[in-house]
Amino acid sequence: MASIEFKNVDFRYNNNKDENILHNVSFKIKEGEFVSIIGGSGCGKSTTLSLLSGLNHASGGDVTIDGKPVTGPGKDRGVVFQHYALFPWMRAKRNVEFGIKQVLKADKKTISEKAEKYLELVGLGGKGDLFPHQLSGGMQQRVAIARLLAMEPDILLMDEPFGAIDAKNRVALQELLLELLEKEEKKRSVVFVTHDIDEAILLSDRILFMRDHEIYRDLKVPFERPRSREEITVSNEYHEFRRELFDLFYDNDIHQQEKADEKQTAKVGRFSIGSAVGAVG
Amino acid sequence: MMKKFLKKSYIILPHILLAAVLASTALQAEFPKDTTGFTVLSVLLAAVEAALIIRRKKWSAYGITAIVYGLILIWSLYPVINGRESFLFPPPQRISAIFVLDILVILKSIVSSLWLLLLSFVIALILGIGLGMICGKVKRLQNVVMPIARVLSPVPALIYAPYVVAVMPNFTLAALFIITSGLFYPILINVIVTLQHFDPKLRDASDVMGLGLKSTIVNIYLPYCMPSLFNTLAMQISNAFLLLIGAELMGMDSGLGWYVKYNSDFSDYVRVIAGFIVIGMIIAVVNTGLQKLRAKILLWQSAEQ
Ligand SMILES: Nc1ncnc2c1ncn2[C@@H]1O[C@H](COP(=O)(O)OP(=O)(O)OP(=O)(O)O)[C@@H](O)[C@H]1O
Ligand SMILES: [Mg+2]
């Protein structure tokens, strides 16, 4: 129902045609698979999601879902953005209800009850009557998550959804997401951007590591489902895998530093040539 | 000690001034022949006093009331200082009397003016918001509409008024057209400009939901434009009254503008000033109503915005 494929995808912004934001990105996500994308800031994670959500279009290559090219947003996909994206003029519950209404034709009561249920699941029972500006950043993000889950899309696109959320609720939400996905019969695919290595290991089947606008590594997470945090974190395998990912980040830092240095020397080099020419002239 | 005394006097001051106003006008009233003016003025002053009592917790209420009473006092004392009543500046009790004498004409004028105003606002809002929203969604249309609106909107609607009067079958329709067109452009431009700066985060959020045109306009664009629309409306209220009075002056036979114009033709300045006061009060009431509506509709905005 929801397999995803990126085939040699390039992406450039219209206002900056010289810079490749994504370069030759290829990967496949099977139906029901949970894939995390990690990598340094600015490497193109959010952009990858925006191509999948249909907000941006590939400059080259193909983005397909079930073999059909993505031409725009669709109800088969749901998105939680890196930034809060609630409608400020709707109360928290109305935001969730509005999402549900887009995908479900049902009477008011059903929709209201469903919204209530999901708000409760994300720990915001009783807060439904507040406007977004009356909620903290983390609470707003949880409403956005409730909206996404309540819309029950085939594909969940989540961009650092738990980034702004406090430790306690964060653990609860990770558990909630695992539980919802594992107990359901319908197999949903998830593309999940995160900066948190432990979160990526706990939740995903595979982890894509991006570097320099490319997929640098495609790693399979070595744990079976259903899994629990308690079980996997005590194993040796967990720590080895975690070390591998840390090394990737560490290498990436060195790599970025070297690139920056190179740019610097290139600049200095040009200057010295310029002044040499000037001196000769 | 001193502070307490000042505070006490500040609170008592309006009441002392009120007593002075009543005394001054009572002494000048022509008992028993004509007491209407004095009675109506007393009723009006009682209304102001009631407003003060309702707001007695508010510190500024005393100052405002004191200034109102003070001005009325100076006004009512003017004939005494001048030695006789002024023709151009009649005393308050004469003007108050008009509110009873002319009550039917004034009420009819208020209804006529407000009806014209309401109708123009509704038409201008529907057309301005409607076209603005569609322009927000259809960029090509916007590129056509916007330059035209920018050229036409600064032209004061009253300038083409004589022509409109000649073209339209009657004065009411002409007035309606003039007021509506004066309100339409500011509303249209406001909606278009607001939507041009639509928050990209909200755009993404509504785009991924795949909303249709109608749902986007009703659920997203309209509420998004509300805050700036209310600002525009607040600014256009006085513009609208200007247009209304101007349009009524052109030859209508009812309305507040007509009332003032008609009576100034007869140099009846008592009625002219009474008309000013009614117009002032109507504007105040309309503004207050708008503020109340705004507070209700924009509940979702955070306090600092
Ligand atoms: N609207 C835009 N116009 C031009 N360039 C952009 C625009 N949005 C993002 N970029 C550039 O695209 C690159 C990738 O951005 P993207 O948001 O995908 O990064 P990211 O991996 O999600 O980073 P982060 O972890 O910080 O969220 C960045 O270098 C950024 O400068
Ligand atoms: Mg990002």
XYZ file of C-alpha atoms and ligand atoms in Angstrom:
618
model
C 0.000 0.000 0.000
C 2.827 2.391 0.661
C 6.269 1.645 -0.617
C 8.526 4.573 -1.312
C 11.322 4.946 -3.778
C 13.852 7.708 -4.447
C 15.758 7.116 -7.678
C 18.783 9.349 -8.440
C 16.995 12.350 -7.002
C 18.557 15.793 -7.333
C 17.084 18.886 -5.786
C 17.907 22.573 -6.172
C 15.948 25.574 -4.940
C 14.737 27.908 -7.673
C 16.399 30.868 -6.004
C 19.757 29.093 -5.860
C 20.276 26.901 -8.911
C 23.987 26.406 -8.294
C 23.689 24.552 -5.034
C 22.586 20.940 -5.034
C 20.534 20.498 -1.882
C 20.083 16.812 -2.690
C 22.477 14.971 -4.939
C 21.810 11.598 -6.495
C 19.753 10.361 -3.585
C 18.435 6.825 -3.982
C 16.735 4.586 -1.450
C 13.737 2.300 -1.102
C 11.349 1.979 1.795
C 9.143 -1.086 1.928
C 5.551 -1.001 3.044
C 5.361 -1.018 6.850
C 8.989 -0.080 7.275
C 10.143 2.537 9.772
C 13.138 4.451 8.432
C 14.993 7.178 10.274
C 17.088 9.818 8.580
C 19.962 11.256 10.569
C 22.814 13.561 9.670
C 24.324 16.969 10.333
C 22.355 20.194 10.227
C 21.613 21.412 6.709
C 22.421 18.119 4.967
C 18.948 17.924 3.406
C 16.795 15.841 5.739
C 13.832 18.197 5.799
C 14.175 18.659 2.059
C 13.943 14.899 1.511
C 10.688 14.871 3.482
C 9.344 17.855 1.555
C 9.817 15.946 -1.713
C 7.869 13.048 -0.252
C 5.085 15.254 1.090
C 4.785 16.860 -2.340
C 5.551 20.398 -1.177
C 8.702 20.455 -3.329
C 9.441 18.719 -6.614
C 12.614 16.901 -7.561
C 14.862 18.767 -9.990
C 16.037 15.424 -11.356
C 15.321 11.734 -10.781
C 12.107 10.127 -9.556
C 10.220 10.123 -6.283
C 7.543 7.444 -6.355
C 5.012 5.962 -3.968
C 3.796 2.508 -4.979
C 5.420 3.139 -8.327
C 3.427 6.325 -8.985
C 5.341 9.605 -9.148
C 4.611 12.132 -6.407
C 3.081 15.208 -8.015
C 1.775 17.020 -4.943
C 0.419 16.598 -1.425
C -2.013 13.765 -0.859
C -4.225 12.307 1.822
C -2.196 9.083 1.870
C 0.588 11.011 3.582
C 0.596 12.911 6.860
C 3.273 15.303 8.006
C 4.574 16.599 11.305
C 6.841 19.549 10.604
C 10.034 20.486 12.384
C 8.325 23.765 13.311
C 4.916 23.883 14.921
C 2.262 24.168 12.297
C -1.031 24.424 14.118
C -3.625 26.883 12.933
C -3.513 29.618 15.582
C -7.198 30.487 15.193
C -8.359 26.980 16.041
C -8.390 25.626 19.556
C -6.174 22.563 20.120
C -9.041 20.123 19.700
C -10.375 21.940 16.635
C -6.942 21.588 15.037
C -7.124 17.828 15.469
C -10.754 17.669 14.358
C -9.977 19.723 11.286
C -7.307 17.199 10.315
C -9.656 14.262 10.851
C -12.389 15.912 8.770
C -10.081 16.018 5.766
C -9.830 12.233 5.634
C -12.956 10.964 7.368
C -16.585 11.628 6.536
C -18.326 11.141 9.849
C -20.697 12.926 12.186
C -19.558 15.604 14.632
C -19.656 13.350 17.653
C -17.448 10.651 16.152
C -14.885 13.202 15.040
C -14.952 14.973 18.386
C -14.473 11.720 20.287
C -11.635 10.682 18.042
C -9.875 14.031 18.531
C -10.371 13.755 22.281
C -8.897 10.246 22.277
C -5.731 11.244 20.439
C -5.216 14.350 22.560
C -5.403 12.104 25.572
C -2.892 9.694 24.030
C -0.321 12.470 23.644
C -0.922 13.564 27.235
C -3.066 16.601 26.514
C -6.454 15.400 27.775
C -8.394 18.413 29.025
C -6.264 20.918 27.137
C -8.379 20.793 24.004
C -10.068 24.134 24.599
C -6.845 26.127 24.627
C -5.594 28.116 21.665
C -2.092 27.299 20.380
C -0.657 30.512 21.860
C -1.765 29.298 25.261
C 0.271 26.089 24.899
C 4.009 25.616 25.324
C 6.140 24.750 22.298
C 6.292 21.084 23.287
C 2.539 20.962 23.847
C 1.886 22.501 20.427
C 4.086 19.857 18.869
C 2.146 17.153 20.694
C -1.121 18.532 19.293
C 0.441 18.352 15.821
C 1.395 14.715 16.511
C -2.125 13.959 17.741
C -3.467 15.473 14.512
C -1.164 13.337 12.389
C -1.970 10.116 14.228
C -5.703 10.846 14.217
C -5.627 11.274 10.431
C -4.264 7.701 10.164
C -2.310 8.179 6.943
C -0.581 5.284 5.153
C 2.715 7.140 5.289
C 3.867 9.175 8.257
C 6.465 11.846 7.547
C 7.866 13.150 10.806
C 10.532 15.848 10.984
C 12.151 15.867 14.428
C 8.694 15.480 15.931
C 9.949 15.014 19.479
C 12.757 17.560 19.285
C 11.054 20.234 21.376
C 9.446 17.864 23.838
C 10.613 17.305 27.430
C 12.337 14.051 28.361
C 9.397 12.488 30.141
C 6.840 13.104 27.424
C 9.397 12.241 24.793
C 9.833 8.716 26.167
C 6.069 8.369 26.463
C 5.554 9.467 22.864
C 8.242 7.121 21.526
C 6.511 4.287 23.324
C 3.121 5.405 22.034
C 4.366 5.483 18.465
C 5.927 2.006 18.763
C 2.770 0.626 20.279
C 0.427 2.191 17.731
C 2.483 0.968 14.793
C 3.118 -2.520 16.107
C -0.378 -3.394 17.264
C -2.097 -2.229 14.089
C -2.912 -4.614 11.290
C -2.540 -1.952 8.646
C 1.134 -1.575 7.856
C 2.192 2.052 7.850
C 5.475 3.307 6.522
C 7.275 5.966 8.514
C 10.050 8.333 7.504
C 11.374 9.894 10.646
C 14.022 12.601 10.921
C 15.819 12.842 14.241
C 19.040 14.028 15.840
C 18.724 11.529 18.636
C 20.642 8.299 17.982
C 18.912 6.319 20.710
C 15.543 7.375 19.403
C 16.501 6.281 15.891
C 17.659 2.845 17.111
C 14.632 2.266 19.309
C 12.101 3.144 16.638
C 13.506 2.245 13.248
C 14.064 -0.749 11.043
C 16.669 1.126 9.053
C 18.701 4.270 9.497
C 19.829 6.457 6.602
C 22.812 8.636 7.410
C 23.005 11.716 5.195
C 26.191 13.642 4.521
C 26.914 16.354 1.959
C 23.421 16.145 0.470
C 23.782 12.431 -0.223
C 22.849 9.177 1.479
C 26.184 8.242 2.995
C 25.161 5.048 4.835
C 22.126 2.820 4.875
C 22.157 0.770 8.101
C 19.829 -1.995 9.204
C 18.917 -1.866 12.885
C 19.779 -5.303 14.324
C 16.739 -5.803 16.558
C 13.535 -7.709 15.998
C 10.060 -6.333 16.606
C 8.226 -5.962 18.871
C 11.053 -4.478 20.864
C 11.260 -2.716 24.155
C 13.693 -0.120 25.361
C 14.568 -2.211 28.420
C 15.440 -5.297 26.404
C 17.535 -3.773 23.683
C 19.528 -1.287 25.751
C 21.109 -4.008 27.902
C 22.480 -5.928 24.918
C 26.059 -5.615 23.654
C 24.798 -5.308 20.131
C 22.980 -2.116 21.035
C 26.149 -0.466 22.268
C 28.170 -1.571 19.276
C 25.579 -0.247 16.878
C 25.322 2.980 18.817
C 29.107 3.375 18.679
C 29.028 2.895 14.911
C 26.505 5.709 14.534
C 28.459 7.994 16.852
C 31.566 7.387 14.796
C 29.646 8.441 11.700
C 28.725 11.727 13.339
C 32.263 12.157 14.563
C 33.757 11.486 11.113
C 31.178 13.840 9.651
C 32.333 16.627 11.968
C 35.949 16.140 10.919
C 34.877 15.971 7.277
C 32.879 19.219 7.509
C 35.784 20.924 9.266
C 38.186 19.828 6.515
C 35.790 21.081 3.856
C 35.533 24.440 5.586
C 39.322 24.666 5.831
C 39.679 23.801 2.148
C 37.270 26.575 1.194
C 39.259 28.959 3.339
C 42.595 28.086 1.688
C 40.994 28.306 -1.746
C 39.892 31.831 -0.953
C 43.273 32.845 0.424
C 44.881 31.268 -2.670
C 42.752 33.347 -5.021
C 43.572 36.483 -3.143
C 47.304 35.904 -3.347
C 47.077 35.234 -7.096
C 45.027 38.380 -7.492
C 47.504 40.519 -5.645
C 50.403 38.887 -7.535
C 48.731 39.813 -10.843
C 48.183 43.291 -9.486
C 51.846 43.558 -8.558
C 52.968 42.410 -12.020
C 50.537 44.862 -13.698
C -2.453 63.567 54.274
C -2.016 65.879 51.293
C -2.168 62.922 48.908
C -5.393 61.717 50.469
C -6.916 65.171 50.086
C -5.974 65.352 46.397
C -7.391 61.900 45.808
C -10.660 62.878 47.483
C -10.968 66.074 45.460
C -10.256 64.198 42.222
C -13.152 61.876 42.944
C -15.508 64.648 44.039
C -14.592 67.092 41.237
C -16.974 65.707 38.553
C -19.901 65.891 40.964
C -19.133 69.509 41.874
C -18.932 70.400 38.184
C -22.217 68.616 37.538
C -23.915 70.641 40.257
C -22.473 73.818 38.703
C -23.758 72.873 35.228
C -27.232 72.145 36.592
C -27.284 75.403 38.534
C -26.076 77.422 35.568
C -28.613 75.983 33.134
C -31.481 76.020 35.632
C -30.936 79.726 36.316
C -30.949 80.443 32.598
C -34.003 78.340 31.770
C -37.083 80.367 31.019
C -39.380 79.050 33.765
C -42.073 78.092 33.459
C -42.525 78.809 29.771
C -39.865 76.496 28.333
C -38.312 73.824 30.475
C -37.882 71.154 27.811
C -34.224 71.985 27.153
C -33.361 71.928 30.827
C -35.175 68.619 31.383
C -33.534 66.882 28.407
C -30.116 68.170 29.393
C -30.672 66.850 32.920
C -31.564 63.444 31.542
C -28.441 63.420 29.355
C -26.279 64.471 32.307
C -27.906 61.743 34.415
C -26.835 59.244 31.746
C -23.241 60.480 31.942
C -23.384 60.286 35.717
C -24.714 56.742 35.522
C -21.832 55.807 33.227
C -19.418 57.218 35.804
C -21.024 55.231 38.619
C -20.821 52.036 36.568
C -17.123 52.648 35.988
C -16.380 54.025 39.435
C -13.496 51.545 39.890
C -11.687 53.083 36.929
C -9.387 55.947 37.863
C -9.593 57.616 34.443
C -13.430 57.715 34.472
C -13.421 60.623 36.961
C -11.005 62.689 34.897
C -12.905 62.102 31.663
C -16.256 62.930 33.250
C -14.796 66.038 34.887
C -13.542 67.270 31.504
C -16.943 66.613 29.872
C -18.788 68.466 32.648
C -16.208 71.246 32.644
C -16.676 71.871 28.919
C -20.459 71.858 29.239
C -20.144 74.294 32.154
C -18.046 76.763 30.144
C -20.453 76.345 27.241
C -23.508 76.996 29.400
C -21.850 80.008 31.028
C -20.974 81.588 27.678
C -24.225 83.628 27.360
C -23.621 84.954 30.906
C -20.065 86.046 30.052
C -21.105 87.324 26.622
C -24.059 89.217 27.974
C -26.484 87.577 25.539
C -27.019 84.308 23.713
C -24.769 83.758 20.714
C -26.408 82.945 17.392
C -23.575 80.721 16.181
C -22.927 79.173 19.555
C -26.267 78.448 21.212
C -26.293 77.188 24.823
C -26.572 73.459 25.632
C -30.163 73.521 26.878
C -31.369 74.878 23.514
C -29.622 72.094 21.696
C -30.917 69.469 24.127
C -34.441 70.640 23.434
C -33.955 69.689 19.782
C -33.495 66.061 20.745
C -37.151 66.084 21.826
C -38.565 68.513 19.278
C -36.945 66.764 16.326
C -36.885 63.274 17.758
C -38.726 61.682 14.834
C -36.643 63.389 12.159
C -33.431 62.545 13.988
C -34.382 58.894 14.496
C -35.382 58.607 10.867
C -32.083 60.168 9.851
C -30.119 57.784 12.064
C -31.920 54.766 10.635
C -31.470 56.014 7.079
C -27.761 56.758 7.513
C -26.940 53.577 9.398
C -28.851 51.479 6.890
C -26.914 53.021 4.014
C -23.659 52.557 5.880
C -24.372 48.961 6.852
C -25.425 48.035 3.354
C -22.277 49.587 1.850
C -20.044 47.865 4.390
C -21.638 44.500 3.745
C -21.373 44.852 -0.030
C -17.791 46.190 0.138
C -16.759 43.417 2.539
C -18.295 40.647 0.465
C -16.830 41.928 -2.812
C -13.455 42.985 -1.352
C -12.864 39.836 0.671
C -14.239 37.584 -2.033
C -12.113 38.981 -4.836
C -9.104 39.340 -2.531
C -9.284 35.673 -1.492
C -9.569 34.470 -5.062
C -6.608 36.691 -5.996
C -4.714 35.117 -3.108
C -5.208 31.700 -4.666
C -4.974 32.657 -8.351
C -1.751 34.602 -8.831
C -2.480 35.545 -12.459
C -5.719 37.248 -11.521
C -3.904 39.050 -8.734
C -1.329 40.417 -11.186
C -4.171 41.960 -13.161
C -6.292 43.217 -10.274
C -3.591 44.665 -8.065
C -2.230 47.395 -10.391
C -5.754 48.538 -11.221
C -6.701 48.657 -7.548
C -3.542 50.601 -6.731
C -4.414 53.264 -9.291
C -8.109 53.517 -8.464
C -7.989 53.307 -4.684
C -6.303 56.668 -3.938
C -8.940 58.536 -5.997
C -11.414 59.902 -3.404
C -14.823 58.435 -4.152
C -16.474 61.856 -3.722
C -14.617 63.171 -6.768
C -16.671 61.119 -9.160
C -19.808 61.644 -7.076
C -21.490 64.200 -9.404
C -21.040 61.836 -12.310
C -22.425 58.898 -10.339
C -25.461 60.979 -9.387
C -26.061 61.726 -13.046
C -25.760 58.086 -14.047
C -27.681 56.392 -11.228
C -31.496 56.311 -11.254
C -31.787 57.785 -7.744
C -29.750 59.429 -4.996
C -29.879 56.469 -2.639
C -28.288 54.170 -5.208
C -25.722 56.832 -6.044
C -24.816 57.248 -2.376
C -24.651 53.492 -1.956
C -22.322 53.197 -4.921
C -20.031 55.973 -3.722
C -19.687 54.684 -0.148
C -19.263 51.091 -1.300
C -16.573 51.928 -3.835
C -14.741 54.055 -1.259
C -14.638 51.067 1.120
C -14.061 48.350 -1.446
C -10.497 49.154 -2.541
C -8.935 49.458 0.911
C -10.516 46.129 1.873
C -9.437 44.420 -1.366
C -5.864 45.692 -1.143
C -5.644 44.770 2.506
C -6.713 41.184 1.826
C -4.349 40.785 -1.135
C -1.351 42.225 0.699
C -2.034 40.159 3.818
C -2.228 36.993 1.753
C 0.955 37.915 -0.127
C 2.721 37.689 3.236
C 0.985 34.475 4.203
C 3.042 32.601 6.806
C 4.967 29.903 4.840
C 4.704 27.484 7.766
C 0.928 27.714 7.679
C 0.988 27.451 3.895
C 2.913 24.172 4.134
C 0.609 22.939 6.884
C -2.530 23.622 4.883
C -1.000 22.408 1.611
C -0.152 18.952 2.961
C -3.764 18.595 4.104
C -4.855 18.932 0.505
C -7.642 21.433 1.217
C -9.920 22.501 -1.603
C -10.409 26.124 -2.664
C -13.511 26.665 -0.556
C -12.065 25.083 2.560
C -8.810 27.013 2.156
C -10.656 30.309 1.912
C -13.105 29.692 4.728
C -10.874 27.882 7.208
C -7.437 29.315 6.470
C -7.380 32.579 4.497
C -10.365 34.242 6.143
C -9.249 33.795 9.748
C -5.690 34.656 8.732
C -6.862 37.997 7.311
C -9.137 38.843 10.253
C -6.668 40.830 12.403
C -5.589 43.154 9.595
C -9.155 43.397 8.297
C -10.278 44.714 11.655
C -7.507 47.305 11.578
C -8.616 48.400 8.126
C -12.247 48.533 9.198
C -11.424 50.651 12.240
C -9.572 53.075 9.983
C -12.309 53.085 7.353
C -15.130 53.900 9.776
C -14.363 57.622 9.764
C -13.754 57.505 6.013
C -17.135 55.843 5.610
C -18.892 58.555 7.598
C -17.167 61.187 5.515
C -18.401 59.500 2.354
C -21.853 59.053 3.858
C -22.246 62.685 4.825
C -20.761 63.777 1.512
C -23.100 61.523 -0.425
C -26.126 62.660 1.552
C -25.215 66.312 0.988
C -25.532 65.750 -2.745
C -29.263 65.696 -2.654
C -30.742 62.937 -0.547
C -33.767 63.859 1.527
C -32.954 61.923 4.689
C -29.982 60.969 6.802
C -27.710 62.722 9.251
C -25.680 64.496 6.557
C -28.890 65.742 5.025
C -30.145 66.922 8.443
C -27.036 69.049 9.036
C -26.995 70.418 5.498
C -30.721 71.195 5.440
C -30.622 73.112 8.703
C -27.455 75.027 7.910
C -29.193 76.239 4.751
C -31.657 77.932 7.121
C -28.831 79.066 9.426
C -30.470 76.995 12.151
C -27.266 76.417 14.109
C -29.080 74.932 17.069
C -30.102 72.016 14.885
C -26.745 71.925 13.092
C -24.887 71.441 16.376
C -27.478 68.905 17.532
C -26.726 67.024 14.287
C -22.968 67.143 14.991
C -23.536 65.670 18.427
C -25.709 62.851 17.097
C -23.126 62.007 14.414
C -20.351 62.009 17.029
C -22.295 59.696 19.276
C -23.169 57.335 16.428
C -19.509 57.087 15.427
C -18.570 56.391 19.045
C -21.200 53.656 19.314
C -20.176 52.060 16.011
C -16.517 52.118 17.047
C -17.263 50.560 20.416
C -19.331 47.865 18.731
C -16.470 47.120 16.360
C -13.990 46.877 19.237
C -16.275 44.431 21.049
C -16.691 42.310 17.941
C -12.945 42.353 17.377
C -12.212 41.177 20.910
C -14.649 38.316 20.411
C -13.468 37.177 16.996
C -9.759 37.611 17.658
C -9.783 35.691 20.913
C -7.199 33.367 19.370
C -4.547 36.060 19.122
C -2.018 36.121 21.922
C -2.240 39.129 24.218
C 0.886 40.889 22.960
C -0.164 40.905 19.306
N 13.741 27.988 0.955
C 15.028 27.717 0.746
N 15.714 28.356 -0.228
C 17.014 28.093 -0.451
N 17.730 27.204 0.252
C 17.123 26.543 1.256
C 15.737 26.771 1.567
N 15.403 25.968 2.588
C 16.521 25.283 2.926
N 17.550 25.597 2.128
C 18.904 25.016 2.166
O 18.764 23.632 1.964
C 19.731 22.922 2.736
C 19.069 21.739 3.383
O 18.051 22.174 4.254
P 17.216 21.166 5.138
O 16.170 21.969 5.801
O 16.788 20.035 4.313
O 18.279 20.674 6.204
P 18.102 19.641 7.415
O 18.949 18.468 7.131
O 16.672 19.395 7.673
O 18.763 20.450 8.618
P 18.321 20.567 10.148
O 18.830 19.375 10.838
O 19.035 21.778 10.631
O 16.852 20.703 10.170
C 20.324 23.920 3.708
O 21.681 24.102 3.319
C 19.555 25.183 3.512
O 20.449 26.270 3.507
Mg 15.368 20.028 9.078
